Amino acid sequence: MLPPDTSGIELSPDEVARFSRHLILPEVGMEGQKRLKAASVLCVGTGGLGSPLLLYLAAAGVGRIGIVDFDVVDASNLQRQVIHGTSWVGRPKIESAKHRIEEINPHCRVDLYETALTSENALDIIRPYDIVCDGTDNFPTRYLVNDACVLLGKPNVYGSIFRFEGQATVFNWQGGPNYRDLFPEPPPPGMVPSCAEGGVVGVLPGIIGMIQATEAVKIITGIGTTLSGRLLLFDALQMRFRELKLRPSPERPVIEELIDYQEFCGVGGTAPGQEEAGTVPTITVAELQTIIDGQVEDFLLLDVRNPQEAEIAVIPGAVLVPLDRIESGEAVDEVRRLAEGKKLYVHCKMGGRSAKALIALGRHGIEGVNVAGGIDAWSEEVDPSVPRY
């Protein structure tokens, strides 16, 4: 990325007043603020990371911001996705984000892309922007963003979060490493739980997202030292930052085109263990309700979520045996005893962990049926009094 062309860029009296604290910084000054106004940044995602990113990029004076997202605001988002408000629940996130950005900086042009980023549209969406900020939470999109940035020569400001830990860096900048130097191949599906399964403390994405925004501002204005070649690790529980060096790998395959990233990451079919998962029999929550209400058979309903989740909501009659105890083998005999002479049904929050539990139990000769959609579907389709989380 070359420094933004500031020829013909002027700051209005309102902008001079608005950005005065930048203008008096020797490192930024009038030229730096003009660069910010001339610059364009694409943010992929308006969730936990995208929220602070967008807020601070707009407040800093970035002249053009693109937003890619196709989700709607959910009440569970508001614990950490601070760009959205209660009045926007059920409405598109990109519209909510644009409304907030325009309140912060009416001089900012906001482009909206209410679509999933795919191999078919990524290059066209990313091409007009100087910088891409990755606020996504899944491996297929992270690899897609990375590869598109490599093909187009765009810096990729990266962040990720989970529970109390986060990381940030800058990929594909000035000959530095890209995402495939950090993760040459994606982990097996289900190996890394999502924030929806594992949780995330609400302030964490604010910290990591603001680090991403800081890196974007530094790249645009040409000041400081970026995180290129360094992976910054943050532990909120210990309030500790650490740093790992990243280098381009000589064995990294050359990126020549965009691929099918769902297939590459094993989403939906061919990754290790997925053939096995596809053999697990399932029932719907409506069918489970019929079994529970009718008492047509002697059955055991096993809940493999974490104890903290069971404190939030339960399906009446379920017995809690967390997945980690099953996969370690610690609870196999306990489950065998509980399920003796009974039909075994297993549920979790959405159905993924319960399928893994049945695979693990199957290796010990214990067969059962997965409850598709888990307690989340139970709350939505059967009993709305059960809290969703």
Short mmCIF file of C-alpha atoms in Angstrom, two decimals, residues 49-373:
data_model
loop_
_atom_site.label_atom_id
_atom_site.label_comp_id
_atom_site.label_asym_id
_atom_site.label_seq_id
_atom_site.Cartn_x
_atom_site.Cartn_y
_atom_site.Cartn_z
CA LEU A 49 -13.98 -7.08 16.91
CA GLY A 50 -15.72 -5.11 14.19
CA SER A 51 -17.57 -2.93 16.69
CA PRO A 52 -14.57 -1.14 18.27
CA LEU A 53 -12.73 -1.22 14.95
CA LEU A 54 -15.48 0.69 13.19
CA LEU A 55 -16.07 3.10 16.05
CA TYR A 56 -12.44 4.14 16.30
CA LEU A 57 -11.68 4.19 12.57
CA ALA A 58 -14.64 6.53 12.08
CA ALA A 59 -13.66 8.66 15.07
CA ALA A 60 -10.07 8.87 13.78
CA GLY A 61 -11.27 10.39 10.51
CA VAL A 62 -10.91 7.55 7.99
CA GLY A 63 -12.68 8.92 4.92
CA ARG A 64 -14.20 5.74 3.53
CA ILE A 65 -15.21 2.60 5.43
CA GLY A 66 -16.66 -0.56 3.91
CA ILE A 67 -18.58 -3.08 6.01
CA VAL A 68 -19.23 -6.71 5.10
CA ASP A 69 -21.83 -8.59 7.15
CA PHE A 70 -25.15 -10.34 6.57
CA ASP A 71 -26.23 -10.98 10.17
CA VAL A 72 -28.86 -9.22 12.27
CA VAL A 73 -28.41 -7.83 15.77
CA ASP A 74 -29.26 -10.34 18.50
CA ALA A 75 -29.71 -9.55 22.18
CA SER A 76 -26.79 -11.87 23.00
CA ASN A 77 -24.52 -9.62 20.88
CA LEU A 78 -24.94 -6.58 23.09
CA GLN A 79 -22.62 -7.86 25.85
CA ARG A 80 -19.63 -7.11 23.61
CA GLN A 81 -20.71 -5.70 20.21
CA VAL A 82 -20.84 -2.13 21.43
CA ILE A 83 -21.61 -0.48 18.11
CA HIS A 84 -25.15 -1.90 18.30
CA GLY A 85 -27.97 -0.98 20.68
CA THR A 86 -31.13 -2.55 22.03
CA SER A 87 -33.34 -0.68 19.58
CA TRP A 88 -31.51 -2.44 16.69
CA VAL A 89 -32.20 -6.02 17.82
CA GLY A 90 -33.57 -8.00 14.87
CA ARG A 91 -32.31 -5.49 12.31
CA PRO A 92 -29.25 -5.72 10.01
CA LYS A 93 -25.92 -5.19 11.72
CA ILE A 94 -24.51 -3.21 8.82
CA GLU A 95 -27.38 -0.70 9.04
CA SER A 96 -26.88 -0.39 12.80
CA ALA A 97 -23.14 0.16 12.32
CA LYS A 98 -23.66 2.76 9.60
CA HIS A 99 -26.11 4.69 11.79
CA ARG A 100 -23.60 4.81 14.64
CA ILE A 101 -20.66 5.73 12.40
CA GLU A 102 -22.58 8.66 10.91
CA GLU A 103 -23.28 9.93 14.41
CA ILE A 104 -19.58 9.77 15.25
CA ASN A 105 -18.25 11.21 11.99
CA PRO A 106 -20.69 12.53 9.38
CA HIS A 107 -17.74 13.17 7.03
CA CYS A 108 -17.13 9.42 6.64
CA ARG A 109 -18.44 7.60 3.56
CA VAL A 110 -19.86 4.20 4.53
CA ASP A 111 -20.22 1.38 1.97
CA LEU A 112 -22.42 -1.56 2.91
CA TYR A 113 -22.11 -5.13 1.64
CA GLU A 114 -24.94 -7.17 3.12
CA THR A 115 -23.60 -10.50 1.94
CA ALA A 116 -21.32 -13.32 2.95
CA LEU A 117 -17.78 -12.89 1.67
CA THR A 118 -17.14 -15.71 -0.81
CA SER A 119 -14.56 -16.81 -3.33
CA GLU A 120 -16.80 -15.34 -6.04
CA ASN A 121 -17.13 -11.82 -4.59
CA ALA A 122 -14.11 -11.30 -2.31
CA LEU A 123 -11.72 -9.83 -4.86
CA ASP A 124 -14.30 -7.37 -6.19
CA ILE A 125 -15.31 -6.24 -2.70
CA ILE A 126 -11.77 -5.90 -1.33
CA ARG A 127 -10.10 -4.36 -4.42
CA PRO A 128 -11.21 -0.70 -3.91
CA TYR A 129 -9.86 -0.50 -0.34
CA ASP A 130 -6.39 0.33 0.97
CA ILE A 131 -6.56 -1.89 4.08
CA VAL A 132 -8.63 -4.87 5.20
CA CYS A 133 -9.44 -5.45 8.87
CA ASP A 134 -10.44 -9.03 9.67
CA GLY A 135 -13.12 -9.12 12.35
CA THR A 136 -14.37 -12.61 11.52
CA ASP A 137 -14.79 -15.61 13.82
CA ASN A 138 -14.44 -18.62 11.53
CA PHE A 139 -11.58 -20.28 9.69
CA PRO A 140 -13.02 -20.38 6.14
CA THR A 141 -13.47 -16.60 6.07
CA ARG A 142 -10.08 -15.93 7.67
CA TYR A 143 -8.31 -17.96 4.97
CA LEU A 144 -10.43 -16.30 2.29
CA VAL A 145 -9.63 -12.79 3.55
CA ASN A 146 -5.95 -13.65 3.78
CA ASP A 147 -5.68 -15.13 0.30
CA ALA A 148 -7.63 -12.29 -1.30
CA CYS A 149 -5.36 -9.75 0.40
CA VAL A 150 -2.27 -11.60 -0.81
CA LEU A 151 -3.56 -11.69 -4.40
CA LEU A 152 -4.46 -7.99 -4.29
CA GLY A 153 -1.43 -6.81 -2.29
CA LYS A 154 -3.51 -5.43 0.60
CA PRO A 155 -2.42 -5.34 4.26
CA ASN A 156 -4.60 -7.54 6.47
CA VAL A 157 -5.04 -6.34 10.06
CA TYR A 158 -5.91 -9.49 12.01
CA GLY A 159 -7.44 -10.17 15.41
CA SER A 160 -9.06 -13.11 17.16
CA ILE A 161 -10.61 -13.70 20.58
CA PHE A 162 -11.70 -16.58 22.80
CA ARG A 163 -12.81 -16.62 26.43
CA PHE A 164 -10.18 -14.37 28.13
CA GLU A 165 -7.47 -14.45 25.47
CA GLY A 166 -6.89 -12.54 22.25
CA GLN A 167 -4.27 -12.08 19.57
CA ALA A 168 -3.49 -9.49 16.92
CA THR A 169 -1.01 -8.91 14.13
CA VAL A 170 -0.66 -7.40 10.65
CA PHE A 171 -0.41 -9.81 7.74
CA ASN A 172 0.85 -9.24 4.19
CA TRP A 173 2.55 -5.95 4.92
CA GLN A 174 5.91 -4.90 3.47
CA GLY A 175 7.01 -8.44 2.70
CA GLY A 176 5.95 -9.78 6.06
CA PRO A 177 4.15 -13.05 6.80
CA ASN A 178 0.53 -13.82 6.05
CA TYR A 179 -2.09 -15.93 7.84
CA ARG A 180 -0.86 -19.16 6.26
CA ASP A 181 2.53 -18.66 7.94
CA LEU A 182 0.74 -18.77 11.28
CA PHE A 183 -1.74 -21.52 10.36
CA PRO A 184 -0.61 -23.44 7.23
CA GLU A 185 -3.69 -25.65 7.53
CA PRO A 186 -6.95 -25.23 9.44
CA PRO A 187 -7.56 -27.33 12.56
CA PRO A 188 -10.04 -30.21 12.28
CA PRO A 189 -13.68 -29.05 12.50
CA GLY A 190 -14.84 -28.83 16.10
CA MET A 191 -11.30 -28.84 17.49
CA VAL A 192 -11.48 -25.10 18.29
CA PRO A 193 -14.81 -24.21 19.94
CA SER A 194 -16.54 -21.02 18.90
CA CYS A 195 -17.25 -18.13 21.24
CA ALA A 196 -20.89 -19.27 21.21
CA GLU A 197 -19.76 -22.55 22.77
CA GLY A 198 -16.79 -21.43 24.85
CA GLY A 199 -17.81 -17.89 25.75
CA VAL A 200 -15.91 -14.61 25.69
CA VAL A 201 -15.57 -11.87 28.31
CA GLY A 202 -17.25 -8.76 26.92
CA VAL A 203 -14.33 -6.34 27.24
CA LEU A 204 -11.83 -8.57 25.41
CA PRO A 205 -12.92 -7.80 21.82
CA GLY A 206 -12.82 -4.11 22.71
CA ILE A 207 -9.13 -4.41 23.60
CA ILE A 208 -8.16 -6.47 20.54
CA GLY A 209 -10.37 -4.47 18.19
CA MET A 210 -8.78 -1.21 19.33
CA ILE A 211 -5.32 -2.70 18.76
CA GLN A 212 -6.43 -3.51 15.21
CA ALA A 213 -7.72 0.04 14.76
CA THR A 214 -4.42 1.41 16.06
CA GLU A 215 -2.47 -0.67 13.54
CA ALA A 216 -4.68 0.54 10.69
CA VAL A 217 -4.16 4.18 11.70
CA LYS A 218 -0.39 3.64 11.87
CA ILE A 219 -0.28 2.04 8.43
CA ILE A 220 -2.30 4.88 6.93
CA THR A 221 -0.31 7.69 8.52
CA GLY A 222 3.06 5.97 8.18
CA ILE A 223 4.03 6.29 11.84
CA GLY A 224 5.40 3.89 14.41
CA THR A 225 6.21 0.20 14.06
CA THR A 226 3.43 -2.17 13.07
CA LEU A 227 2.82 -5.70 14.34
CA SER A 228 3.92 -7.19 11.02
CA GLY A 229 6.15 -10.15 11.88
CA ARG A 230 4.94 -10.15 15.48
CA LEU A 231 1.94 -11.93 16.98
CA LEU A 232 0.69 -10.05 20.03
CA LEU A 233 -0.95 -12.32 22.63
CA PHE A 234 -3.14 -10.91 25.40
CA ASP A 235 -4.31 -12.70 28.54
CA ALA A 236 -7.04 -10.67 30.24
CA LEU A 237 -7.09 -12.81 33.40
CA GLN A 238 -3.39 -12.19 34.05
CA MET A 239 -3.43 -8.74 32.37
CA ARG A 240 -0.37 -9.75 30.43
CA PHE A 241 0.86 -9.19 26.90
CA ARG A 242 3.33 -11.50 25.18
CA GLU A 243 4.86 -11.46 21.73
CA LEU A 244 5.82 -14.18 19.28
CA LYS A 245 7.92 -13.64 16.17
CA LEU A 246 6.37 -14.58 12.82
CA ARG A 247 8.35 -15.14 9.65
CA PRO A 248 7.37 -16.07 6.11
CA SER A 249 7.73 -19.83 5.68
CA PRO A 250 9.81 -21.02 2.69
CA GLU A 251 7.48 -24.04 2.51
CA ARG A 252 4.30 -21.99 2.26
CA PRO A 253 2.40 -22.78 -0.96
CA VAL A 254 2.11 -19.94 -3.43
CA ILE A 255 -1.39 -18.43 -3.41
CA GLU A 256 -2.48 -18.19 -7.03
CA GLU A 257 -6.26 -18.22 -6.79
CA LEU A 258 -9.15 -18.34 -4.36
CA ILE A 259 -10.44 -21.82 -3.53
CA ASP A 260 -13.44 -23.46 -1.90
CA TYR A 261 -12.69 -22.48 1.70
CA GLN A 262 -15.60 -24.39 3.21
CA GLU A 263 -14.17 -27.59 1.72
CA PHE A 264 -10.60 -26.59 2.62
CA CYS A 265 -11.59 -26.14 6.28
CA GLY A 266 -13.67 -29.32 6.27
CA VAL A 267 -16.96 -27.52 6.89
CA GLY A 268 -19.74 -29.88 5.89
CA GLY A 269 -17.99 -32.96 4.87
CA THR A 270 -14.57 -34.43 4.43
CA ALA A 271 -12.36 -33.45 7.35
CA PRO A 272 -11.06 -36.10 9.75
CA GLY A 273 -13.87 -37.35 11.95
CA GLN A 274 -16.66 -35.89 9.86
CA GLU A 275 -17.47 -39.13 8.09
CA GLU A 276 -17.89 -40.62 11.56
CA ALA A 277 -20.06 -37.71 12.71
CA GLY A 278 -22.32 -38.20 9.71
CA THR A 279 -23.22 -41.68 10.94
CA VAL A 280 -24.62 -40.43 14.27
CA PRO A 281 -28.44 -40.84 14.28
CA THR A 282 -30.43 -37.73 15.17
CA ILE A 283 -33.87 -36.63 16.25
CA THR A 284 -35.50 -33.21 16.31
CA VAL A 285 -36.45 -31.42 19.50
CA ALA A 286 -40.11 -31.94 18.59
CA GLU A 287 -39.50 -35.69 18.50
CA LEU A 288 -37.68 -35.46 21.83
CA GLN A 289 -40.67 -33.64 23.33
CA THR A 290 -42.97 -36.48 22.20
CA ILE A 291 -40.67 -39.02 23.86
CA ILE A 292 -40.51 -37.03 27.10
CA ASP A 293 -44.25 -36.27 27.25
CA GLY A 294 -45.37 -39.73 26.18
CA GLN A 295 -42.93 -41.75 28.28
CA VAL A 296 -43.13 -44.28 25.45
CA GLU A 297 -39.77 -45.79 26.35
CA ASP A 298 -37.27 -45.92 29.15
CA PHE A 299 -34.66 -43.37 28.15
CA LEU A 300 -31.76 -41.30 29.41
CA LEU A 301 -31.31 -37.71 28.24
CA LEU A 302 -27.64 -36.78 28.60
CA ASP A 303 -26.52 -33.13 28.68
CA VAL A 304 -22.85 -32.78 27.67
CA ARG A 305 -22.53 -29.01 28.10
CA ASN A 306 -20.36 -27.32 30.71
CA PRO A 307 -21.70 -26.87 34.28
CA GLN A 308 -21.84 -23.08 33.80
CA GLU A 309 -24.20 -23.54 30.87
CA ALA A 310 -26.44 -25.84 32.89
CA GLU A 311 -26.80 -23.04 35.46
CA ILE A 312 -28.35 -20.89 32.72
CA ALA A 313 -30.87 -23.32 31.27
CA VAL A 314 -31.74 -27.04 31.27
CA ILE A 315 -34.09 -29.45 29.55
CA PRO A 316 -36.07 -31.03 32.40
CA GLY A 317 -34.84 -34.49 33.32
CA ALA A 318 -31.46 -34.22 31.58
CA VAL A 319 -28.41 -35.61 33.37
CA LEU A 320 -25.26 -33.46 33.11
CA VAL A 321 -22.02 -35.20 32.09
CA PRO A 322 -19.67 -32.66 30.40
CA LEU A 323 -18.08 -33.59 27.08
CA ASP A 324 -14.50 -33.30 28.33
CA ARG A 325 -15.15 -36.05 30.90
CA ILE A 326 -16.53 -38.31 28.16
CA GLU A 327 -13.71 -37.66 25.68
CA SER A 328 -11.08 -38.26 28.35
CA GLY A 329 -12.73 -41.59 29.19
CA GLU A 330 -13.30 -40.55 32.80
CA ALA A 331 -17.10 -40.68 32.55
CA VAL A 332 -17.57 -43.60 30.15
CA ASP A 333 -18.39 -46.14 32.87
CA GLU A 334 -20.73 -43.63 34.53
CA VAL A 335 -22.64 -43.14 31.28
CA ARG A 336 -22.73 -46.90 30.68
CA ARG A 337 -24.26 -47.40 34.11
CA LEU A 338 -26.78 -44.57 33.70
CA ALA A 339 -27.84 -45.77 30.24
CA GLU A 340 -28.08 -49.48 31.05
CA GLY A 341 -31.36 -50.84 29.66
CA LYS A 342 -32.37 -47.42 28.38
CA LYS A 343 -32.43 -45.56 25.07
CA LEU A 344 -29.72 -42.87 25.15
CA TYR A 345 -30.34 -39.36 23.81
CA VAL A 346 -27.61 -36.70 23.99
CA HIS A 347 -27.86 -32.93 23.69
CA CYS A 348 -25.63 -29.86 24.03
CA LYS A 349 -26.25 -26.23 23.09
CA MET A 350 -26.58 -26.64 19.31
CA GLY A 351 -25.78 -30.26 18.49
CA GLY A 352 -22.06 -30.25 17.72
CA ARG A 353 -20.65 -31.33 21.06
CA SER A 354 -23.34 -33.95 21.54
CA ALA A 355 -22.36 -35.52 18.21
CA LYS A 356 -18.74 -35.61 19.38
CA ALA A 357 -19.84 -37.20 22.65
CA LEU A 358 -21.70 -39.95 20.78
CA ILE A 359 -18.66 -40.62 18.59
CA ALA A 360 -16.49 -40.96 21.71
CA LEU A 361 -19.06 -43.19 23.44
CA GLY A 362 -19.45 -45.29 20.30
CA ARG A 363 -15.79 -46.26 20.54
CA HIS A 364 -16.70 -47.90 23.85
CA GLY A 365 -19.74 -49.68 22.47
CA ILE A 366 -22.28 -47.18 23.81
CA GLU A 367 -24.81 -46.12 21.18
CA GLY A 368 -27.24 -43.22 21.29
CA VAL A 369 -29.11 -40.54 19.37
CA ASN A 370 -28.13 -36.90 18.91
CA VAL A 371 -30.68 -34.13 19.57
CA ALA A 372 -30.31 -31.82 16.55
CA GLY A 373 -30.13 -28.15 17.48
#
